[in-house]
Coordinates of C-alpha atoms in Angstrom, one line a residue:
Chain A
M8 CA -84.9 -53.4 -21.8
N9 CA -87.9 -51.6 -23.5
A10 CA -87.9 -49.1 -26.2
I11 CA -88.2 -46.0 -24.1
G12 CA -85.3 -44.5 -22.2
K13 CA -86.0 -42.1 -19.4
Y14 CA -83.4 -39.8 -17.8
E15 CA -83.5 -37.3 -15.0
F16 CA -82.3 -33.7 -15.5
L17 CA -82.0 -30.7 -13.3
A18 CA -82.6 -27.1 -14.5
E19 CA -79.3 -25.6 -13.2
P20 CA -80.0 -22.0 -12.2
F21 CA -77.0 -20.9 -14.2
R22 CA -78.5 -22.4 -17.3
C23 CA -81.8 -20.4 -16.9
D24 CA -82.4 -17.1 -18.7
F25 CA -83.2 -13.8 -17.1
N26 CA -86.9 -14.7 -17.1
G27 CA -86.0 -17.7 -14.8
R28 CA -86.7 -20.2 -17.5
L29 CA -84.4 -23.0 -18.7
M30 CA -82.9 -21.9 -22.0
Y31 CA -84.1 -23.7 -25.1
S32 CA -80.5 -24.3 -26.1
T33 CA -79.7 -26.1 -22.8
L34 CA -82.9 -28.1 -23.1
G35 CA -82.0 -29.0 -26.7
N36 CA -78.6 -30.3 -25.4
Y37 CA -80.3 -32.3 -22.7
M38 CA -82.6 -33.9 -25.3
L39 CA -79.7 -34.8 -27.6
N40 CA -77.9 -36.3 -24.6
A41 CA -81.0 -38.3 -23.7
A42 CA -81.1 -39.6 -27.3
D43 CA -77.5 -40.6 -27.0
Y44 CA -78.0 -42.4 -23.7
Q45 CA -81.1 -44.2 -25.0
S46 CA -79.4 -45.4 -28.2
S47 CA -76.0 -46.2 -26.6
E48 CA -77.7 -48.4 -23.9
R49 CA -79.4 -50.3 -26.8
G50 CA -76.5 -50.8 -29.1
F51 CA -76.9 -48.1 -31.7
G52 CA -75.3 -45.1 -30.1
W53 CA -72.6 -42.7 -31.1
N54 CA -69.8 -45.0 -29.9
E55 CA -71.1 -48.1 -31.7
L56 CA -71.5 -46.2 -34.9
K57 CA -68.1 -44.7 -34.7
R58 CA -66.6 -48.1 -34.6
E59 CA -68.3 -48.8 -38.0
N60 CA -67.2 -45.4 -39.3
K61 CA -70.8 -44.1 -39.3
A62 CA -72.6 -41.3 -37.5
W63 CA -76.1 -40.2 -36.8
V64 CA -77.0 -36.9 -38.6
L65 CA -79.9 -34.8 -37.3
S66 CA -82.1 -33.7 -40.1
R67 CA -85.2 -32.2 -38.5
F68 CA -85.6 -31.1 -34.9
V69 CA -88.7 -29.7 -33.2
M70 CA -89.1 -28.6 -29.6
E71 CA -92.6 -27.6 -28.5
M72 CA -92.9 -26.4 -24.9
S73 CA -96.0 -25.2 -23.2
E74 CA -93.8 -24.3 -20.2
M75 CA -90.1 -24.3 -19.3
P76 CA -88.6 -25.7 -16.1
G77 CA -87.4 -23.0 -13.7
P78 CA -84.3 -23.0 -11.4
Y79 CA -83.8 -26.3 -9.6
D80 CA -86.8 -28.0 -11.2
R81 CA -86.1 -31.7 -11.7
F82 CA -87.7 -33.3 -14.7
D83 CA -87.5 -36.5 -16.8
I84 CA -86.7 -36.6 -20.5
A85 CA -88.1 -39.8 -22.1
T86 CA -87.0 -40.6 -25.6
W87 CA -87.7 -43.4 -28.1
V88 CA -87.6 -44.2 -31.8
E89 CA -91.1 -44.1 -33.2
S90 CA -90.2 -45.6 -36.6
V91 CA -87.2 -46.7 -38.5
M92 CA -86.6 -47.1 -42.2
R93 CA -83.5 -47.9 -44.1
Y94 CA -82.3 -44.3 -44.3
F95 CA -84.3 -42.5 -41.7
T96 CA -85.6 -42.7 -38.2
Y97 CA -88.2 -40.7 -36.3
R98 CA -87.4 -40.0 -32.7
N99 CA -89.6 -38.4 -30.0
W100 CA -89.1 -36.9 -26.6
S101 CA -91.4 -36.0 -23.7
V102 CA -90.3 -33.6 -21.0
I103 CA -92.2 -34.2 -17.8
G104 CA -91.7 -32.7 -14.3
K105 CA -91.3 -34.9 -11.2
D106 CA -94.8 -33.8 -10.1
G107 CA -96.2 -35.0 -13.4
K108 CA -96.3 -31.6 -15.1
V109 CA -96.0 -31.8 -18.8
Y110 CA -93.5 -29.2 -20.0
G111 CA -93.5 -30.2 -23.6
Y112 CA -92.4 -32.6 -26.4
G113 CA -89.9 -33.0 -29.1
T114 CA -89.8 -34.8 -32.4
S115 CA -87.1 -35.3 -35.0
V116 CA -85.8 -37.0 -38.1
W117 CA -82.3 -38.6 -38.3
A118 CA -80.3 -40.1 -41.0
M119 CA -77.1 -42.1 -40.8
I120 CA -74.0 -41.4 -42.9
D121 CA -70.8 -43.1 -43.7
L122 CA -68.0 -40.9 -42.3
T123 CA -65.7 -41.4 -45.2
T124 CA -68.1 -41.0 -48.2
R125 CA -70.5 -38.6 -46.3
Q126 CA -73.2 -40.6 -48.1
P127 CA -76.3 -42.0 -46.5
A128 CA -75.7 -45.4 -44.8
D129 CA -78.1 -48.3 -44.3
I130 CA -79.3 -48.0 -40.7
F131 CA -80.1 -51.7 -40.5
S132 CA -76.4 -52.5 -41.2
V133 CA -75.4 -51.4 -37.7
N134 CA -75.2 -54.2 -35.1
D135 CA -77.4 -56.6 -37.1
G136 CA -80.3 -54.1 -37.3
R137 CA -80.6 -54.1 -33.5
I138 CA -82.5 -50.9 -33.6
R139 CA -85.6 -52.8 -34.9
N140 CA -86.0 -54.3 -31.4
F141 CA -86.4 -50.9 -29.8
V142 CA -89.1 -49.2 -31.8
S143 CA -92.3 -47.9 -30.2
P144 CA -94.7 -47.0 -33.0
D145 CA -97.7 -46.4 -30.8
D146 CA -96.0 -43.7 -28.7
K147 CA -96.8 -40.5 -30.6
V148 CA -96.3 -37.0 -29.3
P149 CA -99.2 -34.5 -29.4
I150 CA -97.3 -31.9 -31.5
D151 CA -97.1 -31.3 -35.3
S152 CA -94.5 -33.2 -37.2
P153 CA -91.5 -31.3 -38.6
S154 CA -92.8 -29.4 -41.6
R155 CA -90.9 -28.1 -44.5
V156 CA -90.0 -24.6 -43.2
K157 CA -91.3 -22.6 -46.1
M158 CA -89.8 -19.3 -47.0
D159 CA -90.6 -17.4 -50.1
G160 CA -87.2 -15.9 -50.2
K161 CA -88.3 -12.6 -51.7
N162 CA -89.0 -11.1 -48.4
A163 CA -86.0 -12.4 -46.5
T164 CA -83.7 -9.8 -45.1
L165 CA -80.1 -10.3 -44.2
I166 CA -79.9 -9.3 -40.6
R167 CA -76.6 -10.6 -39.2
E168 CA -73.3 -12.1 -40.3
I169 CA -70.9 -13.9 -38.0
D170 CA -67.7 -15.9 -38.5
V171 CA -67.7 -19.5 -37.2
T172 CA -65.6 -19.7 -34.0
Y173 CA -64.0 -22.4 -31.9
S174 CA -67.0 -22.7 -29.5
D175 CA -69.4 -23.2 -32.3
L176 CA -67.7 -26.5 -33.3
D177 CA -68.6 -30.0 -32.2
V178 CA -66.4 -33.0 -31.9
N179 CA -66.7 -33.6 -35.6
G180 CA -65.6 -30.1 -36.5
H181 CA -69.0 -29.0 -37.7
V182 CA -71.1 -26.2 -36.2
N183 CA -73.1 -27.8 -33.3
S184 CA -76.8 -28.4 -34.1
I185 CA -77.9 -26.6 -31.0
R186 CA -75.5 -23.7 -31.5
Y187 CA -77.6 -22.6 -34.6
I188 CA -80.6 -22.3 -32.3
E189 CA -78.6 -20.2 -29.9
H190 CA -77.5 -17.9 -32.7
V191 CA -81.1 -17.6 -33.9
L192 CA -82.4 -16.7 -30.4
D193 CA -79.7 -14.1 -30.2
L194 CA -81.2 -12.3 -33.2
F195 CA -84.1 -11.2 -31.0
P196 CA -83.6 -8.3 -28.7
T197 CA -83.6 -9.1 -25.0
Q198 CA -86.8 -7.0 -24.6
W199 CA -88.5 -9.3 -27.1
H200 CA -87.6 -12.3 -24.9
Q201 CA -89.0 -10.5 -21.9
L202 CA -92.4 -10.1 -23.6
N203 CA -92.7 -13.3 -25.6
H204 CA -92.7 -17.0 -24.7
I205 CA -91.5 -19.2 -27.5
T206 CA -93.7 -22.2 -27.8
R207 CA -92.1 -24.0 -30.7
I208 CA -88.7 -24.1 -32.4
E209 CA -88.4 -26.1 -35.6
V210 CA -85.1 -26.6 -37.4
A211 CA -84.3 -28.2 -40.8
Y212 CA -80.6 -29.0 -41.1
V213 CA -79.7 -28.8 -44.7
A214 CA -75.9 -28.9 -44.9
E215 CA -72.9 -28.6 -42.6
S216 CA -70.8 -25.6 -41.9
H217 CA -67.3 -25.4 -40.6
Y218 CA -64.5 -23.2 -39.3
G219 CA -63.6 -20.6 -42.0
D220 CA -67.3 -20.2 -43.0
R221 CA -69.1 -16.9 -42.5
L222 CA -72.7 -17.5 -41.4
R223 CA -75.4 -15.2 -42.7
F224 CA -78.8 -15.0 -41.1
Y225 CA -81.8 -14.0 -43.1
E226 CA -85.2 -13.2 -41.5
E227 CA -88.7 -13.5 -42.9
R228 CA -91.7 -12.7 -40.8
Q229 CA -94.4 -15.2 -41.6
D230 CA -97.4 -14.0 -39.6
D231 CA -98.0 -12.3 -36.3
N232 CA -96.8 -15.2 -34.2
S233 CA -93.9 -16.7 -36.1
K234 CA -90.6 -15.8 -37.9
C235 CA -88.5 -17.9 -40.2
F236 CA -84.8 -17.7 -40.5
M237 CA -82.5 -19.0 -43.2
I238 CA -78.8 -19.5 -42.3
T239 CA -76.3 -19.7 -45.1
R240 CA -72.5 -20.3 -45.2
L241 CA -70.3 -18.1 -47.2
N242 CA -66.9 -19.3 -48.2
D243 CA -64.8 -18.2 -51.2
D244 CA -67.8 -16.2 -52.6
T245 CA -69.9 -19.4 -52.6
E246 CA -73.1 -19.1 -50.5
Q247 CA -75.0 -22.2 -49.5
E248 CA -78.0 -22.8 -47.3
V249 CA -77.2 -24.7 -44.2
V250 CA -80.2 -24.3 -41.8
R251 CA -83.8 -23.2 -41.8
C252 CA -85.5 -22.4 -38.5
R253 CA -89.0 -21.4 -37.5
I254 CA -89.7 -19.7 -34.2
V255 CA -93.4 -19.7 -33.0
Y256 CA -94.4 -17.4 -30.2
P257 CA -98.2 -16.9 -29.4
L258 CA -98.7 -13.3 -28.3
H259 CA -100.3 -12.6 -24.9
T260 CA -99.6 -16.1 -23.7
S261 CA -100.5 -15.2 -20.2
Q262 CA -104.1 -14.4 -21.3
M263 CA -104.6 -17.7 -23.0
Chain B
M3 CA -72.0 -34.4 6.3
N4 CA -68.4 -33.5 5.7
A5 CA -67.0 -30.4 4.1
I6 CA -66.2 -31.9 0.7
G7 CA -69.0 -32.5 -1.9
K8 CA -68.2 -34.9 -4.7
Y9 CA -70.3 -35.3 -7.9
E10 CA -70.1 -37.4 -10.9
F11 CA -70.1 -35.9 -14.4
L12 CA -69.9 -37.3 -17.9
A13 CA -68.0 -35.7 -20.8
E14 CA -70.9 -35.7 -23.3
P15 CA -69.5 -36.2 -26.8
F16 CA -71.4 -33.2 -28.0
R17 CA -69.7 -31.0 -25.4
C18 CA -66.2 -32.0 -26.6
D19 CA -64.3 -29.9 -29.1
F20 CA -62.9 -31.0 -32.5
N21 CA -59.8 -32.3 -30.7
G22 CA -62.0 -34.7 -28.8
R23 CA -61.5 -32.9 -25.5
L24 CA -64.1 -31.6 -23.2
M25 CA -64.5 -27.9 -23.6
Y26 CA -63.1 -25.6 -20.9
S27 CA -66.5 -23.8 -20.9
T28 CA -68.4 -26.9 -20.3
L29 CA -66.0 -28.0 -17.5
G30 CA -66.3 -24.5 -16.0
N31 CA -70.1 -24.9 -15.9
Y32 CA -69.8 -28.3 -14.3
M33 CA -67.5 -26.9 -11.6
L34 CA -69.9 -24.1 -10.8
N35 CA -72.7 -26.6 -10.7
A36 CA -70.7 -28.7 -8.3
A37 CA -70.1 -25.7 -6.1
D38 CA -73.8 -25.0 -6.1
Y39 CA -74.7 -28.6 -5.2
Q40 CA -72.1 -28.6 -2.4
S41 CA -73.3 -25.3 -0.9
S42 CA -77.0 -26.0 -1.3
E43 CA -76.7 -29.4 0.5
R44 CA -75.0 -27.6 3.4
G45 CA -77.3 -24.6 3.8
F46 CA -75.5 -21.8 2.0
G47 CA -76.4 -22.3 -1.7
W48 CA -78.0 -20.0 -4.3
N49 CA -81.6 -20.8 -3.1
E50 CA -80.9 -20.1 0.6
L51 CA -79.1 -16.8 -0.3
K52 CA -81.9 -15.8 -2.6
R53 CA -84.4 -16.0 0.3
E54 CA -82.2 -13.5 2.2
N55 CA -81.9 -11.3 -0.9
K56 CA -78.2 -12.1 -1.2
A57 CA -76.1 -13.8 -3.8
W58 CA -72.6 -15.3 -4.3
V59 CA -70.4 -13.4 -6.7
L60 CA -67.5 -15.0 -8.3
S61 CA -64.4 -12.8 -8.1
R62 CA -61.5 -15.0 -9.2
F63 CA -61.6 -18.3 -11.0
V64 CA -58.8 -20.5 -12.0
M65 CA -58.9 -23.8 -13.9
E66 CA -55.6 -25.7 -14.4
M67 CA -55.8 -28.9 -16.3
S68 CA -53.0 -31.3 -17.2
E69 CA -55.5 -33.3 -19.3
M70 CA -59.1 -33.0 -20.4
P71 CA -61.6 -35.8 -20.3
G72 CA -62.6 -37.2 -23.7
P73 CA -66.0 -38.4 -25.0
Y74 CA -67.9 -40.6 -22.5
D75 CA -65.2 -40.3 -19.8
R76 CA -66.8 -40.3 -16.4
F77 CA -65.2 -38.2 -13.7
D78 CA -65.8 -36.8 -10.3
I79 CA -65.6 -33.1 -9.4
A80 CA -65.0 -32.6 -5.7
T81 CA -65.3 -29.1 -4.2
W82 CA -65.0 -27.6 -0.8
V83 CA -64.4 -24.2 0.9
E84 CA -60.8 -23.9 2.0
S85 CA -61.3 -20.8 4.1
V86 CA -63.9 -18.2 4.9
M87 CA -63.7 -14.7 6.1
R88 CA -66.4 -12.1 6.6
Y89 CA -66.4 -10.9 3.0
F90 CA -64.6 -13.6 1.1
T91 CA -64.4 -17.4 0.7
Y92 CA -61.8 -19.5 -1.1
R93 CA -63.1 -22.5 -2.8
N94 CA -61.2 -25.4 -4.5
W95 CA -62.1 -28.2 -6.9
S96 CA -60.4 -31.4 -8.0
V97 CA -61.3 -33.2 -11.3
I98 CA -60.5 -36.9 -11.0
G99 CA -61.3 -39.7 -13.4
K100 CA -63.1 -42.8 -12.3
D101 CA -59.8 -44.7 -12.8
G102 CA -58.1 -42.3 -10.4
K103 CA -56.5 -40.2 -13.2
V104 CA -56.0 -36.6 -12.1
Y105 CA -57.3 -34.2 -14.8
G106 CA -56.7 -31.0 -12.9
Y107 CA -57.8 -28.6 -10.3
G108 CA -59.6 -25.3 -9.8
T109 CA -59.5 -22.6 -7.2
S110 CA -61.5 -19.4 -6.7
V111 CA -62.5 -16.4 -4.6
W112 CA -66.1 -15.5 -3.9
A113 CA -67.8 -12.6 -2.3
M114 CA -71.4 -12.2 -1.2
I115 CA -73.5 -9.2 -2.1
D116 CA -76.9 -7.8 -1.0
L117 CA -79.1 -7.9 -4.1
T118 CA -80.7 -4.5 -3.4
T119 CA -77.7 -2.4 -2.5
R120 CA -75.2 -4.5 -4.6
Q121 CA -72.8 -4.0 -1.7
P122 CA -70.7 -6.7 0.0
A123 CA -72.7 -8.7 2.6
D124 CA -71.5 -10.5 5.7
I125 CA -71.1 -14.1 4.8
F126 CA -71.6 -15.2 8.4
S127 CA -75.0 -13.6 8.5
V128 CA -76.5 -16.4 6.3
N129 CA -78.1 -19.3 8.2
D130 CA -76.3 -18.4 11.4
G131 CA -72.9 -18.7 9.9
R132 CA -73.5 -22.3 9.0
I133 CA -70.7 -22.2 6.4
R134 CA -68.2 -22.3 9.3
N135 CA -69.0 -25.9 9.9
F136 CA -68.0 -26.9 6.4
V137 CA -64.5 -25.5 5.9
S138 CA -61.6 -27.8 5.0
P139 CA -58.5 -25.7 5.5
D140 CA -56.0 -28.6 5.1
D141 CA -57.2 -29.5 1.6
K142 CA -55.1 -27.4 -0.7
V143 CA -54.8 -27.8 -4.4
P144 CA -51.4 -28.1 -6.1
I145 CA -51.8 -25.1 -8.4
D146 CA -51.0 -21.4 -8.0
S147 CA -53.5 -19.1 -6.4
P148 CA -55.4 -16.6 -8.5
S149 CA -52.9 -13.9 -9.2
R150 CA -53.6 -10.3 -10.1
V151 CA -53.7 -10.6 -13.9
K152 CA -51.2 -7.9 -14.8
M153 CA -51.4 -6.0 -18.0
D154 CA -49.3 -3.0 -18.7
G155 CA -52.0 -1.6 -21.0
K156 CA -49.7 0.1 -23.4
N157 CA -49.3 -3.0 -25.5
A158 CA -52.9 -4.1 -25.4
T159 CA -54.6 -4.2 -28.8
L160 CA -58.3 -4.0 -29.4
I161 CA -59.0 -7.2 -31.4
R162 CA -62.8 -7.7 -31.3
E163 CA -66.1 -6.0 -30.4
I164 CA -69.4 -7.8 -29.8
D165 CA -72.8 -6.8 -28.6
V166 CA -74.2 -8.7 -25.5
T167 CA -76.9 -11.0 -26.7
Y168 CA -79.7 -13.1 -25.1
S169 CA -77.7 -16.3 -24.7
D170 CA -74.9 -14.4 -22.9
L171 CA -77.2 -13.5 -20.0
D172 CA -77.7 -15.6 -16.9
V173 CA -80.7 -15.7 -14.6
N174 CA -79.7 -12.4 -13.0
G175 CA -79.5 -10.6 -16.3
H176 CA -75.7 -10.3 -16.2
V177 CA -73.3 -11.8 -18.7
N178 CA -72.6 -15.4 -17.5
S179 CA -69.2 -15.9 -15.9
I180 CA -68.4 -18.8 -18.1
R181 CA -69.5 -17.0 -21.3
Y182 CA -66.6 -14.6 -21.0
I183 CA -64.2 -17.6 -21.1
E184 CA -66.0 -18.9 -24.2
H185 CA -65.7 -15.5 -25.9
V186 CA -62.0 -15.3 -25.0
L187 CA -61.3 -18.9 -26.4
D188 CA -63.1 -17.8 -29.6
L189 CA -60.5 -15.1 -30.1
F190 CA -58.0 -17.8 -31.0
P191 CA -58.2 -19.3 -34.5
T192 CA -59.2 -22.9 -34.7
Q193 CA -55.8 -23.9 -36.0
W194 CA -54.3 -22.5 -32.9
H195 CA -56.6 -24.7 -30.8
Q196 CA -55.4 -27.7 -32.9
L197 CA -51.8 -27.0 -32.0
N198 CA -52.0 -25.9 -28.4
H199 CA -53.3 -27.3 -25.2
I200 CA -54.4 -24.7 -22.8
T201 CA -53.2 -25.7 -19.3
R202 CA -54.5 -22.8 -17.2
I203 CA -57.3 -20.3 -17.5
E204 CA -57.3 -17.5 -14.9
V205 CA -60.1 -15.0 -14.7
A206 CA -60.6 -11.9 -12.6
Y207 CA -64.2 -10.6 -12.6
V208 CA -64.1 -6.9 -12.0
A209 CA -67.6 -5.6 -12.8
E210 CA -70.8 -6.9 -14.4
S211 CA -72.0 -6.3 -17.9
H212 CA -75.6 -6.4 -19.2
Y213 CA -77.7 -6.4 -22.3
G214 CA -77.1 -3.2 -24.2
D215 CA -73.4 -3.2 -23.5
R216 CA -70.9 -3.7 -26.2
L217 CA -68.0 -5.9 -25.1
R218 CA -64.5 -5.0 -26.3
F219 CA -61.7 -7.5 -26.2
Y220 CA -58.1 -6.3 -25.8
E221 CA -55.2 -8.7 -26.2
E222 CA -51.7 -8.5 -24.7
R223 CA -49.1 -11.1 -25.3
Q224 CA -47.1 -11.7 -22.1
D225 CA -44.5 -14.2 -23.1
D226 CA -44.2 -17.2 -25.4
N227 CA -46.7 -19.3 -23.5
S228 CA -49.4 -17.0 -22.3
K229 CA -51.7 -14.2 -23.4
C230 CA -53.7 -11.7 -21.4
F231 CA -57.1 -10.3 -22.3
M232 CA -59.0 -7.4 -20.9
I233 CA -62.7 -7.1 -21.6
T234 CA -64.5 -3.8 -21.2
R235 CA -68.1 -2.8 -21.5
L236 CA -69.0 0.2 -23.7
N237 CA -72.3 1.9 -23.0
D238 CA -73.1 5.5 -23.8
D239 CA -69.5 6.3 -24.6
T240 CA -68.5 5.1 -21.1
E241 CA -65.9 2.3 -21.2
Q242 CA -65.4 0.2 -18.1
E243 CA -63.2 -2.8 -17.4
V244 CA -65.3 -5.9 -16.6
V245 CA -62.9 -8.9 -16.9
R246 CA -59.3 -9.8 -17.1
C247 CA -58.3 -13.2 -18.3
R248 CA -55.0 -15.0 -18.7
I249 CA -54.6 -18.1 -20.9
V250 CA -51.5 -20.3 -20.4
Y251 CA -50.5 -22.8 -23.1
P252 CA -47.1 -24.5 -22.8
L253 CA -45.8 -25.1 -26.3
H254 CA -45.0 -28.6 -27.5
T255 CA -46.9 -30.1 -24.7
S256 CA -46.5 -33.5 -26.2
Q257 CA -42.7 -33.3 -25.8
M258 CA -42.8 -32.4 -22.1

């Protein structure tokens, strides 16, 4: 078995938006599923880690798409670990149509934690460091690495507050990584989504949020083709940053 | 090709709730996907209808589950048309584990509309009435048919209002059928979801809602083990009913 796992997906018509493009949130879920299949097949997946009371934690996540699949398009998501250190791994994805069309790429940084202490765990301690056998350092993706999403804070405006609900929560009781992206995309009016094609979504996961938290969304426009968002959790008058997200959307895409 | 289509699905761990059970919303999406695969393979699917400027419209939808798959459980969703008339079809589903375990069933009523006039269309006009060749009248499911979700209205209490957002909308620009279920489940506190296992969800889709609408959720407790919800759309001071939903949850399931 080589380092790269490749899985076929279908753009279900009911998971496409009103522009007839697969939703970023659905694609993000598919990419995380592919990562899980790839790691499970190789002995360092969610199930294996759970047996050792450990879990993967997504720290940075980037999706950069030049195009999105449309209804009934079949495509492959390939994913692999580009590098692994004691406390971090870098993982990439490519999203390629059955006809060879390149839709886009993803890249990410993951940590591992001990589920009891919530502290970082040694990645090589799982399954005798088996992950070392499945690293593909020469397979880069042609997109920028996750950057530190910079916000100067002074110009950030509170634009929405919502309470965490049942459907936000994943199997661990935390707000689902992809759900934050969905909430951020919902901050844009539908008309905006009609006129703009998002080319890159970059997320930094800073802390976890839970049921009982109130999420606050702050917006800061960076330049003409990107916006940054900070999400905080508010609980008992304590406000803590949980996510930063940058959305990039070249204007007039169709003329480029 | 016979009348029944059967498709394998996997309960992705990241689509399970904090109780470790597949979410009803995800299962509902899978069931609609299975219906789409089954009808597409037989010449009366979304794509075929679109060519004729028609679409299926879900009118009633029932999911009744004695158990929900857990993380990594593989299961089959079988689906078939039980009967077809000029303006309606009845469609069923079964959800069966790979080990033969019966998780539950679904049943539904669908209409067909002309996309220009939004009026009911003759189902037999599509593909020379091809659907007639794929009806399986003897395959019933052992659950109650969709009932008229009765609400007396006087005891209904407005409990939440939300604006329709981008992620609510499907490829047709309407609020996604499954999304209403998600919003209704989010009306219950997380602690309630920890203590109760929902056994039946019944939805009547009355009208469509769109971006720009404000959704209002009214609750009416029916008895000790069910609640009814009415969802309306508010736009320009006009309020119109769009969905009724009944949630059934036998108490003390574990003792039964």
